[in-house]
């Protein structure tokens, strides 16, 4: 965990495949002891979202890992970042929210719903097993979040007034 040459890089190209920017996510987050486990481009805001996750138990690094970052490519600055132990593995976003999860073997597991523009936590749902897959779909005029945990249980949530409301 961590070395001077440990880097995760994102390259941004224009439509003609000309390199516009090369972003070193370790430098941006000032974190050389975690690993990127997911990266998403938000075309609406021109922000790059990425997590720097604990490569093992969080206790090995004093619980100081698994943050989610929102980086403005245009302004070259971090717009917001979460607290520790919020995002490892995949995350997804829609026009208002970011859905992410944290959990690892014997550690506590949660599903989070964040404000996409500020990183504020709108909901934090305890999970028995770590979420391994998430998907958003519209159903009957409502937006639904489907989450599958490591034990292959499917959880369905309705997105209502900034909260995730369990349906099962």
mmCIF file of C-alpha atoms in Angstrom, residues 8-163:
data_model
loop_
_atom_site.group_PDB
_atom_site.id
_atom_site.type_symbol
_atom_site.label_atom_id
_atom_site.label_comp_id
_atom_site.label_asym_id
_atom_site.label_seq_id
_atom_site.Cartn_x
_atom_site.Cartn_y
_atom_site.Cartn_z
ATOM 1 C CA UNK A 8 -3.803 6.106 -11.045
ATOM 2 C CA UNK A 9 -4.155 8.261 -14.142
ATOM 3 C CA UNK A 10 -7.138 9.457 -16.170
ATOM 4 C CA UNK A 11 -6.592 10.808 -19.681
ATOM 5 C CA UNK A 12 -9.235 13.111 -21.158
ATOM 6 C CA UNK A 13 -9.454 13.295 -24.958
ATOM 7 C CA UNK A 14 -11.368 15.565 -27.309
ATOM 8 C CA UNK A 15 -13.558 14.224 -30.134
ATOM 9 C CA UNK A 16 -10.513 13.928 -32.406
ATOM 10 C CA UNK A 17 -8.716 11.801 -29.788
ATOM 11 C CA UNK A 18 -6.292 14.602 -28.972
ATOM 12 C CA UNK A 19 -5.163 14.494 -25.351
ATOM 13 C CA UNK A 20 -6.666 17.418 -23.436
ATOM 14 C CA UNK A 21 -5.568 16.558 -19.900
ATOM 15 C CA UNK A 22 -3.746 13.896 -17.964
ATOM 16 C CA UNK A 23 -4.930 13.705 -14.367
ATOM 17 C CA UNK A 24 -3.022 11.858 -11.670
ATOM 18 C CA UNK A 25 -5.731 10.910 -9.154
ATOM 19 C CA UNK A 26 -3.158 10.218 -6.418
ATOM 20 C CA UNK A 27 -1.862 13.785 -6.747
ATOM 21 C CA UNK A 28 -5.356 15.281 -6.854
ATOM 22 C CA UNK A 29 -6.473 13.396 -3.733
ATOM 23 C CA UNK A 30 -3.037 13.613 -2.071
ATOM 24 C CA UNK A 31 -3.371 9.903 -1.423
ATOM 25 C CA UNK A 32 -0.702 7.356 -2.350
ATOM 26 C CA UNK A 33 -1.822 4.568 -0.035
ATOM 27 C CA UNK A 34 -5.237 3.735 -1.486
ATOM 28 C CA UNK A 35 -6.420 2.538 -4.882
ATOM 29 C CA UNK A 36 -8.998 3.808 -7.346
ATOM 30 C CA UNK A 37 -11.832 1.318 -7.634
ATOM 31 C CA UNK A 38 -14.231 3.345 -9.784
ATOM 32 C CA UNK A 39 -14.199 6.518 -11.905
ATOM 33 C CA UNK A 40 -17.204 8.280 -13.469
ATOM 34 C CA UNK A 41 -17.457 11.280 -15.762
ATOM 35 C CA UNK A 42 -20.412 13.579 -15.088
ATOM 36 C CA UNK A 43 -21.096 15.164 -18.490
ATOM 37 C CA UNK A 44 -23.646 17.577 -16.953
ATOM 38 C CA UNK A 45 -21.110 19.268 -14.660
ATOM 39 C CA UNK A 46 -17.789 18.333 -16.338
ATOM 40 C CA UNK A 47 -16.745 16.815 -13.034
ATOM 41 C CA UNK A 48 -14.764 13.650 -12.586
ATOM 42 C CA UNK A 49 -15.851 11.481 -9.668
ATOM 43 C CA UNK A 50 -13.526 8.821 -8.287
ATOM 44 C CA UNK A 51 -12.922 6.917 -5.109
ATOM 45 C CA UNK A 52 -9.672 6.158 -3.354
ATOM 46 C CA UNK A 53 -10.396 2.938 -1.493
ATOM 47 C CA UNK A 54 -8.574 0.952 1.152
ATOM 48 C CA UNK A 55 -6.705 -1.911 -0.532
ATOM 49 C CA UNK A 56 -7.303 -4.042 2.566
ATOM 50 C CA UNK A 57 -8.831 -3.540 6.002
ATOM 51 C CA UNK A 58 -9.266 0.131 6.858
ATOM 52 C CA UNK A 59 -7.656 -0.515 10.236
ATOM 53 C CA UNK A 60 -4.330 -1.055 8.401
ATOM 54 C CA UNK A 61 -4.320 2.656 7.504
ATOM 55 C CA UNK A 62 -6.044 3.998 10.595
ATOM 56 C CA UNK A 63 -9.457 4.098 8.903
ATOM 57 C CA UNK A 64 -8.222 6.859 6.578
ATOM 58 C CA UNK A 65 -9.377 5.638 3.203
ATOM 59 C CA UNK A 66 -12.325 4.897 0.957
ATOM 60 C CA UNK A 67 -13.350 8.458 0.171
ATOM 61 C CA UNK A 68 -15.283 9.634 -2.851
ATOM 62 C CA UNK A 69 -13.971 12.747 -4.639
ATOM 63 C CA UNK A 70 -15.639 15.140 -7.047
ATOM 64 C CA UNK A 71 -13.058 16.991 -9.145
ATOM 65 C CA UNK A 72 -13.815 19.926 -11.456
ATOM 66 C CA UNK A 73 -11.804 19.357 -14.623
ATOM 67 C CA UNK A 74 -12.521 22.923 -15.799
ATOM 68 C CA UNK A 75 -11.461 24.600 -12.529
ATOM 69 C CA UNK A 76 -8.759 22.036 -11.647
ATOM 70 C CA UNK A 77 -9.936 21.708 -8.045
ATOM 71 C CA UNK A 78 -11.704 19.288 -5.749
ATOM 72 C CA UNK A 79 -15.338 20.405 -5.531
ATOM 73 C CA UNK A 80 -16.088 18.106 -2.610
ATOM 74 C CA UNK A 81 -14.941 14.920 -0.929
ATOM 75 C CA UNK A 82 -16.691 12.614 1.480
ATOM 76 C CA UNK A 83 -15.495 11.497 4.859
ATOM 77 C CA UNK A 84 -13.604 8.247 5.220
ATOM 78 C CA UNK A 85 -15.228 4.820 4.791
ATOM 79 C CA UNK A 86 -17.940 5.962 2.375
ATOM 80 C CA UNK A 87 -16.992 4.518 -1.008
ATOM 81 C CA UNK A 88 -15.132 1.444 -2.076
ATOM 82 C CA UNK A 89 -16.002 -0.521 -5.192
ATOM 83 C CA UNK A 90 -18.578 0.806 -7.681
ATOM 84 C CA UNK A 91 -20.764 3.901 -7.460
ATOM 85 C CA UNK A 92 -23.397 5.365 -9.777
ATOM 86 C CA UNK A 93 -24.980 8.772 -10.274
ATOM 87 C CA UNK A 94 -28.020 10.427 -11.745
ATOM 88 C CA UNK A 95 -28.903 14.097 -12.244
ATOM 89 C CA UNK A 96 -29.068 14.820 -8.464
ATOM 90 C CA UNK A 97 -27.463 12.017 -6.461
ATOM 91 C CA UNK A 98 -24.494 9.707 -6.141
ATOM 92 C CA UNK A 99 -25.087 6.198 -4.800
ATOM 93 C CA UNK A 100 -22.110 4.443 -3.263
ATOM 94 C CA UNK A 101 -21.338 1.883 -0.623
ATOM 95 C CA UNK A 102 -18.683 0.859 1.821
ATOM 96 C CA UNK A 103 -17.898 -2.479 3.398
ATOM 97 C CA UNK A 104 -15.202 -5.086 3.676
ATOM 98 C CA UNK A 105 -15.372 -8.547 5.292
ATOM 99 C CA UNK A 106 -15.556 -7.902 9.051
ATOM 100 C CA UNK A 107 -16.153 -4.145 8.788
ATOM 101 C CA UNK A 108 -19.529 -2.406 8.901
ATOM 102 C CA UNK A 109 -21.322 -2.114 5.577
ATOM 103 C CA UNK A 110 -23.476 0.767 4.346
ATOM 104 C CA UNK A 111 -25.258 2.037 1.250
ATOM 105 C CA UNK A 112 -25.022 5.833 0.844
ATOM 106 C CA UNK A 113 -26.997 8.396 -1.096
ATOM 107 C CA UNK A 114 -25.107 11.686 -1.571
ATOM 108 C CA UNK A 115 -25.921 15.068 -3.056
ATOM 109 C CA UNK A 116 -24.103 15.113 -6.415
ATOM 110 C CA UNK A 117 -23.249 18.818 -6.117
ATOM 111 C CA UNK A 118 -22.081 19.019 -2.476
ATOM 112 C CA UNK A 119 -21.265 15.448 -1.363
ATOM 113 C CA UNK A 120 -23.685 15.805 1.564
ATOM 114 C CA UNK A 121 -24.928 12.430 2.842
ATOM 115 C CA UNK A 122 -28.705 12.217 2.413
ATOM 116 C CA UNK A 123 -29.058 8.644 3.578
ATOM 117 C CA UNK A 124 -26.869 5.927 5.080
ATOM 118 C CA UNK A 125 -28.440 2.484 5.148
ATOM 119 C CA UNK A 126 -26.818 -0.359 7.116
ATOM 120 C CA UNK A 127 -26.299 -3.510 5.057
ATOM 121 C CA UNK A 128 -25.576 -7.064 6.211
ATOM 122 C CA UNK A 129 -23.316 -7.738 3.206
ATOM 123 C CA UNK A 130 -21.305 -5.404 0.981
ATOM 124 C CA UNK A 131 -23.108 -4.038 -2.088
ATOM 125 C CA UNK A 132 -21.445 -5.350 -5.244
ATOM 126 C CA UNK A 133 -23.756 -3.984 -7.954
ATOM 127 C CA UNK A 134 -26.152 -1.036 -8.326
ATOM 128 C CA UNK A 135 -28.456 0.124 -11.081
ATOM 129 C CA UNK A 136 -30.980 2.953 -11.490
ATOM 130 C CA UNK A 137 -34.209 2.513 -13.452
ATOM 131 C CA UNK A 138 -37.454 4.414 -13.924
ATOM 132 C CA UNK A 139 -40.531 2.403 -12.961
ATOM 133 C CA UNK A 140 -44.073 3.732 -12.847
ATOM 134 C CA UNK A 141 -42.848 7.347 -12.913
ATOM 135 C CA UNK A 142 -40.459 6.784 -10.025
ATOM 136 C CA UNK A 143 -36.722 6.332 -9.982
ATOM 137 C CA UNK A 144 -35.690 3.049 -8.415
ATOM 138 C CA UNK A 145 -32.294 1.970 -7.109
ATOM 139 C CA UNK A 146 -31.537 -1.737 -7.317
ATOM 140 C CA UNK A 147 -28.637 -3.018 -5.233
ATOM 141 C CA UNK A 148 -27.235 -6.539 -5.095
ATOM 142 C CA UNK A 149 -25.053 -7.597 -2.171
ATOM 143 C CA UNK A 150 -22.250 -10.155 -2.030
ATOM 144 C CA UNK A 151 -24.726 -12.823 -0.954
ATOM 145 C CA UNK A 152 -26.779 -12.162 -4.133
ATOM 146 C CA UNK A 153 -29.684 -10.548 -2.274
ATOM 147 C CA UNK A 154 -31.522 -7.930 -4.336
ATOM 148 C CA UNK A 155 -32.644 -4.741 -2.578
ATOM 149 C CA UNK A 156 -35.034 -2.281 -4.194
ATOM 150 C CA UNK A 157 -35.227 1.348 -3.102
ATOM 151 C CA UNK A 158 -37.476 4.145 -4.249
ATOM 152 C CA UNK A 159 -35.820 7.567 -4.444
ATOM 153 C CA UNK A 160 -38.167 9.927 -2.577
ATOM 154 C CA UNK A 161 -37.378 13.489 -1.449
ATOM 155 C CA UNK A 162 -33.650 12.935 -1.080
ATOM 156 C CA UNK A 163 -34.012 9.586 0.687
#
